Amino acid sequence: MLNPDFPFSYDHYLAHPAGLGSVPPELYGTEVAVVGAGLSGLVTAYELMKLGLRPVVYEADQIGGRLRTAGFPSAPGVVADLGGMRFPVSGRAFYHYVDLLGLETQDFPNPLAPVTSSTVIELAGQKYYAETAQDLPPFFREVADAWKAAVNDGAKFVEMQEAIRARDTGRIKELWNGLLPLMDEQTFYGFIAGSESFKEAGFAHREAFGQVGFGTGGWDTDFPNSILEILRVVYTDADDQHRLISGGAQRLPEALWQHAPSGMAHWPDGTSLASLHSGSPRGAVGSISRDADGGLRIRERWSREASYAAVVTTCQSWLLSTRIHTEEALFPAELWTAIERSHYMQSSKTFVMVDRPFWKDVDPDTGREVLSMTLTDRLNRATYLLDDGPDKPAVILLSYTWNDDALKWLALDADERVELMLHSLEQIYPGVDIASHIVGQPITVSWEADPNFMGAFKANLPGHYRYQQRLFTHFKQDKLPDTQRGIFLAGDDVSFTAGWAEGAVTTGLNAVWGVVNHLGGSSAPGNPGPGELLDAIGPIPLD
Ligand code: FAD
């Protein structure tokens, strides 16, 4: 996911034998606070530990954050990924840690993916069955062609992908810096509707594009967002070639917490984040302020206090104004504006466990499997079928929705959600008795209703590029007054690819660079860090 805003090769940076840098030995053991034990916080803490610092991780709820995996209590090992569940192979910084920790991955059964035996698209009551994209009627090919033409004509898609594949930083920046001012104030829908190809194709094609979209399915709930957000996804193949983590996505943050790397500066072999914390992170952060002596003071919700030379916050950044009392003087006013104006998507998922992957039963009349991965314009929007082999309980993600579609479920409890979802599926698959296969309790989540997140993930609205640029570049603090140094923002909403775990990893690495620099350390010789290259290839300011 070599991002056009900052095409820094984080995978090369991480793989470099010289490592990420060093701090002066007299600083070994210095405590640095890390707020949040999601992926970003744990990558940050893990790398700080390797450099000989002592990360102190704070967490309000569970280790893992939005990489949260829930289990079905009656069937140990059968799991549901409530947040991140499918990870593009282009996210190479993310996979650096997956590989390091020896986690197994498998292809994710997206619509029409090779691993998905069949997909059903149901729009306006009309049902289309496909094993490959070629099985769909020509209309869908026209929709796909109109999208390809729109991004080629309007956003230099092929040229950008070629430049990204070649890691041609100069060319990426040249293309992107030309597009930014033209695109920042345009919505995704405005871009589609204004394109020659979709104008020619007509409304039905635009509508179907919104419903079935590209890659993972329909993206019409993103229509009001800035087109820049969508371009970043498609340029970097974030919506393609997804893999899941066997046993659940939460295994990644949990493994980072437990892992004891060898050859660390200062810490003996066998030291892990878990051992440095005696097994549990500290509690929820209630406030962050500046001490009289210049330190950064953290007060926990249940009153314990400590002061640090540096703090990294990785929770959704607007929690810094809504849930954590953060002293206003710690950030410049324009950064607060960026934090406050953030736009987060809502998202809901509802899972049921079933006795076995019965959808693989073949209907004798049609010769097809009785149930398929399903995209529909009904409330469910997308239904995924997840199994781990025959004769074992399996999982149906009955509905995965975003934004307005997620809000439609918000007020309903799990059983009410399941009833409505099953009703929709009965219309698409008459005669298939899904309910009779359900075992255990359904699991449902609405991320916007959880006070430790208050939203699923960020998606910028038109005109928000300037805000994102401020948030992303804040880790390089040489132009800030001393009173605003030492506190760093990380987490996927600080990245240019919110909603993808890769952004959580890479902004964590930016924060590590920031902390090392702040404490008087430096990058490793021959392996310049993100801060060294930010001015040369970083996101440009707009007027
Ligand atoms: P978080 O995981 O949010 O971690 C922040 C942590 O801070 C949390 O654990 C929180 O409890 C904690 N916290 C909050 N307040 C406080 C406080 N006061 N004190 C201490 N701790 C606090 N990414 C993909 O790559 N692929 C996907 O398929 C995908 N799908 C997604 C689907 C959904 C529904 C959601 C919600 C996200 C999805 N993502 C996906 C995004 C991915 O989950 C995130 O990018 C990643 O998990 C974010 O990690 P983070 O560490 O930045 O933030």
Short mmCIF file of N, CA, C and O in Angstrom, two decimals, residues 345-430:
data_model
loop_
_atom_site.label_atom_id
_atom_site.label_comp_id
_atom_site.label_asym_id
_atom_site.label_seq_id
_atom_site.Cartn_x
_atom_site.Cartn_y
_atom_site.Cartn_z
N MET A 345 -16.91 6.73 9.79
CA MET A 345 -17.97 5.87 9.25
C MET A 345 -18.55 5.05 10.41
O MET A 345 -17.84 4.71 11.35
N GLN A 346 -19.83 4.72 10.30
CA GLN A 346 -20.41 3.75 11.21
C GLN A 346 -20.29 2.37 10.55
O GLN A 346 -20.16 2.28 9.33
N SER A 347 -20.37 1.34 11.37
CA SER A 347 -20.34 0.00 10.77
C SER A 347 -20.95 -1.02 11.73
O SER A 347 -20.72 -0.96 12.93
N SER A 348 -21.75 -1.92 11.16
CA SER A 348 -22.30 -2.99 11.98
C SER A 348 -22.07 -4.35 11.31
O SER A 348 -22.02 -4.44 10.08
N LYS A 349 -21.90 -5.35 12.15
CA LYS A 349 -21.77 -6.73 11.66
C LYS A 349 -22.62 -7.62 12.56
O LYS A 349 -22.66 -7.40 13.78
N THR A 350 -23.24 -8.62 11.97
CA THR A 350 -24.01 -9.60 12.76
C THR A 350 -23.67 -11.00 12.28
O THR A 350 -23.76 -11.29 11.08
N PHE A 351 -23.25 -11.83 13.24
CA PHE A 351 -22.81 -13.20 12.94
C PHE A 351 -23.73 -14.21 13.62
O PHE A 351 -24.19 -13.97 14.73
N VAL A 352 -23.93 -15.33 12.95
CA VAL A 352 -24.52 -16.49 13.64
C VAL A 352 -23.62 -17.70 13.39
O VAL A 352 -22.96 -17.80 12.35
N MET A 353 -23.62 -18.59 14.39
CA MET A 353 -22.93 -19.87 14.18
C MET A 353 -23.97 -20.87 13.70
O MET A 353 -25.11 -20.86 14.17
N VAL A 354 -23.59 -21.72 12.75
CA VAL A 354 -24.49 -22.76 12.26
C VAL A 354 -23.83 -24.12 12.49
O VAL A 354 -22.60 -24.20 12.66
N ASP A 355 -24.67 -25.18 12.47
CA ASP A 355 -24.16 -26.51 12.85
C ASP A 355 -23.07 -27.02 11.91
O ASP A 355 -22.16 -27.75 12.32
N ARG A 356 -23.13 -26.61 10.63
CA ARG A 356 -22.14 -27.07 9.65
C ARG A 356 -22.26 -26.17 8.42
O ARG A 356 -23.27 -25.45 8.28
N PRO A 357 -21.29 -26.22 7.50
CA PRO A 357 -21.40 -25.37 6.31
C PRO A 357 -22.43 -25.93 5.32
O PRO A 357 -22.08 -26.39 4.22
N PHE A 358 -23.70 -25.90 5.75
CA PHE A 358 -24.78 -26.54 4.97
C PHE A 358 -24.96 -25.92 3.60
O PHE A 358 -25.59 -26.49 2.72
N TRP A 359 -24.41 -24.70 3.42
CA TRP A 359 -24.58 -24.02 2.12
C TRP A 359 -23.89 -24.79 0.99
O TRP A 359 -24.18 -24.56 -0.16
N LYS A 360 -23.02 -25.72 1.37
CA LYS A 360 -22.34 -26.50 0.33
C LYS A 360 -23.21 -27.66 -0.17
O LYS A 360 -22.84 -28.33 -1.13
N ASP A 361 -24.35 -27.90 0.50
CA ASP A 361 -25.28 -28.90 -0.01
C ASP A 361 -25.72 -28.46 -1.41
O ASP A 361 -25.96 -27.27 -1.64
N VAL A 362 -25.87 -29.44 -2.29
CA VAL A 362 -26.24 -29.08 -3.67
C VAL A 362 -27.75 -29.25 -3.86
O VAL A 362 -28.33 -30.28 -3.49
N ASP A 363 -28.38 -28.24 -4.40
CA ASP A 363 -29.80 -28.29 -4.70
C ASP A 363 -30.00 -29.20 -5.92
O ASP A 363 -29.46 -28.92 -6.99
N PRO A 364 -30.74 -30.31 -5.75
CA PRO A 364 -30.85 -31.26 -6.87
C PRO A 364 -31.51 -30.64 -8.11
O PRO A 364 -31.23 -31.04 -9.23
N ASP A 365 -32.37 -29.64 -7.90
CA ASP A 365 -33.06 -29.03 -9.06
C ASP A 365 -32.11 -28.18 -9.89
O ASP A 365 -32.16 -28.17 -11.11
N THR A 366 -31.26 -27.40 -9.20
CA THR A 366 -30.42 -26.44 -9.94
C THR A 366 -29.00 -26.95 -10.12
O THR A 366 -28.26 -26.43 -10.96
N GLY A 367 -28.59 -27.91 -9.30
CA GLY A 367 -27.20 -28.38 -9.34
C GLY A 367 -26.24 -27.38 -8.70
O GLY A 367 -25.03 -27.50 -8.83
N ARG A 368 -26.81 -26.37 -8.02
CA ARG A 368 -25.96 -25.35 -7.39
C ARG A 368 -25.98 -25.50 -5.87
O ARG A 368 -26.94 -26.05 -5.32
N GLU A 369 -24.94 -24.94 -5.23
CA GLU A 369 -24.96 -24.90 -3.76
C GLU A 369 -26.17 -24.09 -3.30
O GLU A 369 -26.58 -23.14 -3.98
N VAL A 370 -26.70 -24.47 -2.13
CA VAL A 370 -28.00 -23.87 -1.75
C VAL A 370 -27.89 -22.40 -1.35
O VAL A 370 -28.87 -21.65 -1.40
N LEU A 371 -26.71 -21.98 -0.93
CA LEU A 371 -26.52 -20.59 -0.49
C LEU A 371 -25.17 -20.12 -1.01
O LEU A 371 -24.22 -20.90 -1.04
N SER A 372 -25.08 -18.83 -1.38
CA SER A 372 -23.82 -18.29 -1.91
C SER A 372 -23.43 -17.04 -1.15
O SER A 372 -24.27 -16.42 -0.47
N MET A 373 -22.18 -16.65 -1.28
CA MET A 373 -21.81 -15.31 -0.83
C MET A 373 -22.77 -14.36 -1.54
O MET A 373 -22.99 -14.49 -2.74
N THR A 374 -23.35 -13.40 -0.79
CA THR A 374 -24.45 -12.63 -1.37
C THR A 374 -24.24 -11.12 -1.24
O THR A 374 -23.93 -10.62 -0.16
N LEU A 375 -24.43 -10.43 -2.37
CA LEU A 375 -24.51 -8.96 -2.34
C LEU A 375 -25.94 -8.59 -2.72
O LEU A 375 -26.47 -9.12 -3.71
N THR A 376 -26.56 -7.71 -1.96
CA THR A 376 -27.95 -7.36 -2.24
C THR A 376 -28.20 -5.89 -1.93
O THR A 376 -27.46 -5.28 -1.15
N ASP A 377 -29.24 -5.34 -2.54
CA ASP A 377 -29.61 -3.97 -2.18
C ASP A 377 -30.59 -3.95 -1.00
O ASP A 377 -31.07 -2.90 -0.59
N ARG A 378 -30.90 -5.10 -0.46
CA ARG A 378 -31.71 -5.14 0.77
C ARG A 378 -30.84 -4.70 1.96
O ARG A 378 -29.63 -4.56 1.83
N LEU A 379 -31.49 -4.59 3.13
CA LEU A 379 -30.81 -4.07 4.33
C LEU A 379 -29.52 -4.81 4.66
O LEU A 379 -28.57 -4.24 5.18
N ASN A 380 -29.49 -6.11 4.39
CA ASN A 380 -28.30 -6.90 4.75
C ASN A 380 -27.05 -6.41 4.03
O ASN A 380 -25.95 -6.49 4.57
N ARG A 381 -27.17 -6.03 2.81
CA ARG A 381 -26.11 -5.58 1.90
C ARG A 381 -25.10 -6.68 1.54
O ARG A 381 -24.85 -6.91 0.37
N ALA A 382 -24.46 -7.31 2.52
CA ALA A 382 -23.48 -8.34 2.16
C ALA A 382 -23.53 -9.47 3.18
O ALA A 382 -23.55 -9.22 4.38
N THR A 383 -23.57 -10.71 2.68
CA THR A 383 -23.57 -11.90 3.54
C THR A 383 -22.37 -12.76 3.16
O THR A 383 -22.18 -13.07 1.98
N TYR A 384 -21.56 -13.11 4.16
CA TYR A 384 -20.34 -13.90 3.91
C TYR A 384 -20.47 -15.25 4.59
O TYR A 384 -21.01 -15.36 5.70
N LEU A 385 -19.93 -16.27 3.93
CA LEU A 385 -20.00 -17.64 4.43
C LEU A 385 -18.60 -18.08 4.81
O LEU A 385 -17.69 -18.07 3.98
N LEU A 386 -18.43 -18.44 6.07
CA LEU A 386 -17.08 -18.69 6.59
C LEU A 386 -17.04 -20.07 7.24
O LEU A 386 -17.78 -20.33 8.18
N ASP A 387 -16.21 -20.94 6.71
CA ASP A 387 -16.15 -22.28 7.30
C ASP A 387 -14.71 -22.75 7.38
O ASP A 387 -13.82 -22.22 6.71
N ASP A 388 -14.54 -23.76 8.19
CA ASP A 388 -13.21 -24.29 8.43
C ASP A 388 -13.21 -25.78 8.14
O ASP A 388 -12.60 -26.56 8.85
N GLY A 389 -13.97 -26.18 7.14
CA GLY A 389 -14.05 -27.59 6.77
C GLY A 389 -15.41 -28.18 7.10
O GLY A 389 -16.18 -27.59 7.87
N PRO A 390 -15.70 -29.37 6.49
CA PRO A 390 -17.03 -29.98 6.69
C PRO A 390 -17.17 -30.55 8.11
O PRO A 390 -16.20 -30.70 8.83
N ASP A 391 -18.40 -30.84 8.46
CA ASP A 391 -18.72 -31.51 9.74
C ASP A 391 -18.21 -30.76 10.96
O ASP A 391 -17.79 -31.36 11.95
N LYS A 392 -18.17 -29.46 10.85
CA LYS A 392 -17.79 -28.62 12.01
C LYS A 392 -18.74 -27.43 11.99
O LYS A 392 -19.20 -27.04 10.91
N PRO A 393 -18.95 -26.82 13.14
CA PRO A 393 -19.74 -25.59 13.10
C PRO A 393 -19.07 -24.56 12.18
O PRO A 393 -17.84 -24.54 12.06
N ALA A 394 -19.88 -23.74 11.55
CA ALA A 394 -19.37 -22.71 10.64
C ALA A 394 -20.04 -21.39 11.01
O ALA A 394 -20.87 -21.34 11.94
N VAL A 395 -19.68 -20.32 10.31
CA VAL A 395 -20.18 -18.99 10.69
C VAL A 395 -20.76 -18.30 9.46
O VAL A 395 -20.18 -18.37 8.37
N ILE A 396 -21.90 -17.67 9.65
CA ILE A 396 -22.42 -16.78 8.59
C ILE A 396 -22.36 -15.35 9.12
O ILE A 396 -22.89 -15.05 10.20
N LEU A 397 -21.67 -14.51 8.39
CA LEU A 397 -21.75 -13.07 8.65
C LEU A 397 -22.97 -12.61 7.87
O LEU A 397 -22.91 -12.41 6.66
N LEU A 398 -24.11 -12.56 8.58
CA LEU A 398 -25.40 -12.32 7.90
C LEU A 398 -25.41 -10.97 7.22
O LEU A 398 -26.01 -10.80 6.16
N SER A 399 -24.76 -9.99 7.86
CA SER A 399 -24.82 -8.64 7.30
C SER A 399 -23.62 -7.84 7.76
O SER A 399 -23.27 -7.85 8.95
N TYR A 400 -22.97 -7.20 6.80
CA TYR A 400 -21.87 -6.28 7.11
C TYR A 400 -22.21 -4.97 6.41
O TYR A 400 -22.35 -4.93 5.19
N THR A 401 -22.40 -3.90 7.20
CA THR A 401 -22.86 -2.63 6.61
C THR A 401 -22.04 -1.45 7.11
O THR A 401 -21.38 -1.53 8.15
N TRP A 402 -22.14 -0.35 6.36
CA TRP A 402 -21.46 0.90 6.71
C TRP A 402 -22.45 2.06 6.69
O TRP A 402 -23.45 2.03 5.96
N ASN A 403 -22.09 3.07 7.41
CA ASN A 403 -22.78 4.37 7.39
C ASN A 403 -24.29 4.26 7.53
O ASN A 403 -24.76 3.60 8.43
N ASP A 404 -25.07 4.87 6.63
CA ASP A 404 -26.53 4.87 6.78
C ASP A 404 -27.06 3.45 6.95
O ASP A 404 -27.98 3.20 7.73
N ASP A 405 -26.48 2.52 6.21
CA ASP A 405 -26.96 1.13 6.31
C ASP A 405 -26.68 0.56 7.70
O ASP A 405 -27.44 -0.27 8.20
N ALA A 406 -25.59 0.99 8.32
CA ALA A 406 -25.28 0.51 9.67
C ALA A 406 -26.23 1.16 10.68
O ALA A 406 -26.68 0.52 11.64
N LEU A 407 -26.55 2.42 10.46
CA LEU A 407 -27.44 3.13 11.40
C LEU A 407 -28.84 2.50 11.43
O LEU A 407 -29.54 2.58 12.42
N LYS A 408 -29.23 1.89 10.30
CA LYS A 408 -30.55 1.26 10.27
C LYS A 408 -30.64 0.11 11.27
O LYS A 408 -31.73 -0.26 11.68
N TRP A 409 -29.52 -0.47 11.65
CA TRP A 409 -29.53 -1.58 12.61
C TRP A 409 -29.33 -1.11 14.05
O TRP A 409 -29.57 -1.87 14.99
N LEU A 410 -28.87 0.12 14.22
CA LEU A 410 -28.34 0.55 15.52
C LEU A 410 -29.30 0.32 16.69
O LEU A 410 -28.90 -0.13 17.75
N ALA A 411 -30.56 0.64 16.49
CA ALA A 411 -31.51 0.57 17.61
C ALA A 411 -32.01 -0.84 17.89
O ALA A 411 -32.72 -1.07 18.87
N LEU A 412 -31.68 -1.79 17.03
CA LEU A 412 -32.23 -3.15 17.19
C LEU A 412 -31.26 -4.03 17.97
O LEU A 412 -30.04 -3.91 17.81
N ASP A 413 -31.83 -4.95 18.77
CA ASP A 413 -30.94 -5.88 19.47
C ASP A 413 -30.55 -7.03 18.53
O ASP A 413 -31.05 -7.12 17.40
N ALA A 414 -29.70 -7.92 19.04
CA ALA A 414 -29.13 -8.97 18.17
C ALA A 414 -30.23 -9.85 17.56
O ALA A 414 -30.21 -10.12 16.36
N ASP A 415 -31.20 -10.26 18.38
CA ASP A 415 -32.24 -11.16 17.84
C ASP A 415 -33.09 -10.46 16.79
O ASP A 415 -33.44 -11.05 15.76
N GLU A 416 -33.42 -9.18 17.05
CA GLU A 416 -34.23 -8.44 16.06
C GLU A 416 -33.46 -8.30 14.75
O GLU A 416 -34.02 -8.41 13.66
N ARG A 417 -32.16 -8.04 14.88
CA ARG A 417 -31.34 -7.93 13.66
C ARG A 417 -31.37 -9.25 12.88
O ARG A 417 -31.59 -9.27 11.67
N VAL A 418 -31.15 -10.34 13.61
CA VAL A 418 -31.07 -11.65 12.93
C VAL A 418 -32.40 -11.97 12.24
O VAL A 418 -32.43 -12.42 11.10
N GLU A 419 -33.51 -11.70 12.93
CA GLU A 419 -34.81 -12.00 12.32
C GLU A 419 -34.99 -11.28 11.00
O GLU A 419 -35.40 -11.86 9.99
N LEU A 420 -34.67 -9.98 10.99
CA LEU A 420 -34.83 -9.21 9.74
C LEU A 420 -33.87 -9.69 8.65
O LEU A 420 -34.22 -9.75 7.47
N MET A 421 -32.66 -10.02 9.07
CA MET A 421 -31.66 -10.49 8.09
C MET A 421 -32.08 -11.82 7.48
O MET A 421 -31.96 -12.03 6.27
N LEU A 422 -32.60 -12.69 8.33
CA LEU A 422 -33.07 -13.98 7.81
C LEU A 422 -34.25 -13.77 6.87
O LEU A 422 -34.38 -14.44 5.84
N HIS A 423 -35.10 -12.80 7.22
CA HIS A 423 -36.25 -12.52 6.34
C HIS A 423 -35.76 -12.11 4.94
O HIS A 423 -36.27 -12.60 3.93
N SER A 424 -34.75 -11.25 4.89
CA SER A 424 -34.21 -10.83 3.58
C SER A 424 -33.66 -12.04 2.83
O SER A 424 -33.92 -12.22 1.64
N LEU A 425 -32.90 -12.86 3.54
CA LEU A 425 -32.28 -14.01 2.86
C LEU A 425 -33.33 -15.01 2.37
O LEU A 425 -33.15 -15.65 1.33
N GLU A 426 -34.45 -15.11 3.12
CA GLU A 426 -35.53 -16.01 2.66
C GLU A 426 -36.10 -15.57 1.32
O GLU A 426 -36.53 -16.38 0.52
N GLN A 427 -36.12 -14.24 1.10
CA GLN A 427 -36.65 -13.75 -0.19
C GLN A 427 -35.68 -14.11 -1.33
O GLN A 427 -36.08 -14.36 -2.45
N ILE A 428 -34.39 -14.13 -0.99
CA ILE A 428 -33.39 -14.41 -2.03
C ILE A 428 -33.26 -15.92 -2.24
O ILE A 428 -33.04 -16.39 -3.36
N TYR A 429 -33.39 -16.68 -1.14
CA TYR A 429 -33.22 -18.14 -1.22
C TYR A 429 -34.48 -18.82 -0.67
O TYR A 429 -34.46 -19.39 0.43
N PRO A 430 -35.61 -18.76 -1.41
CA PRO A 430 -36.83 -19.36 -0.89
C PRO A 430 -36.62 -20.86 -0.68
O PRO A 430 -35.96 -21.52 -1.48
#
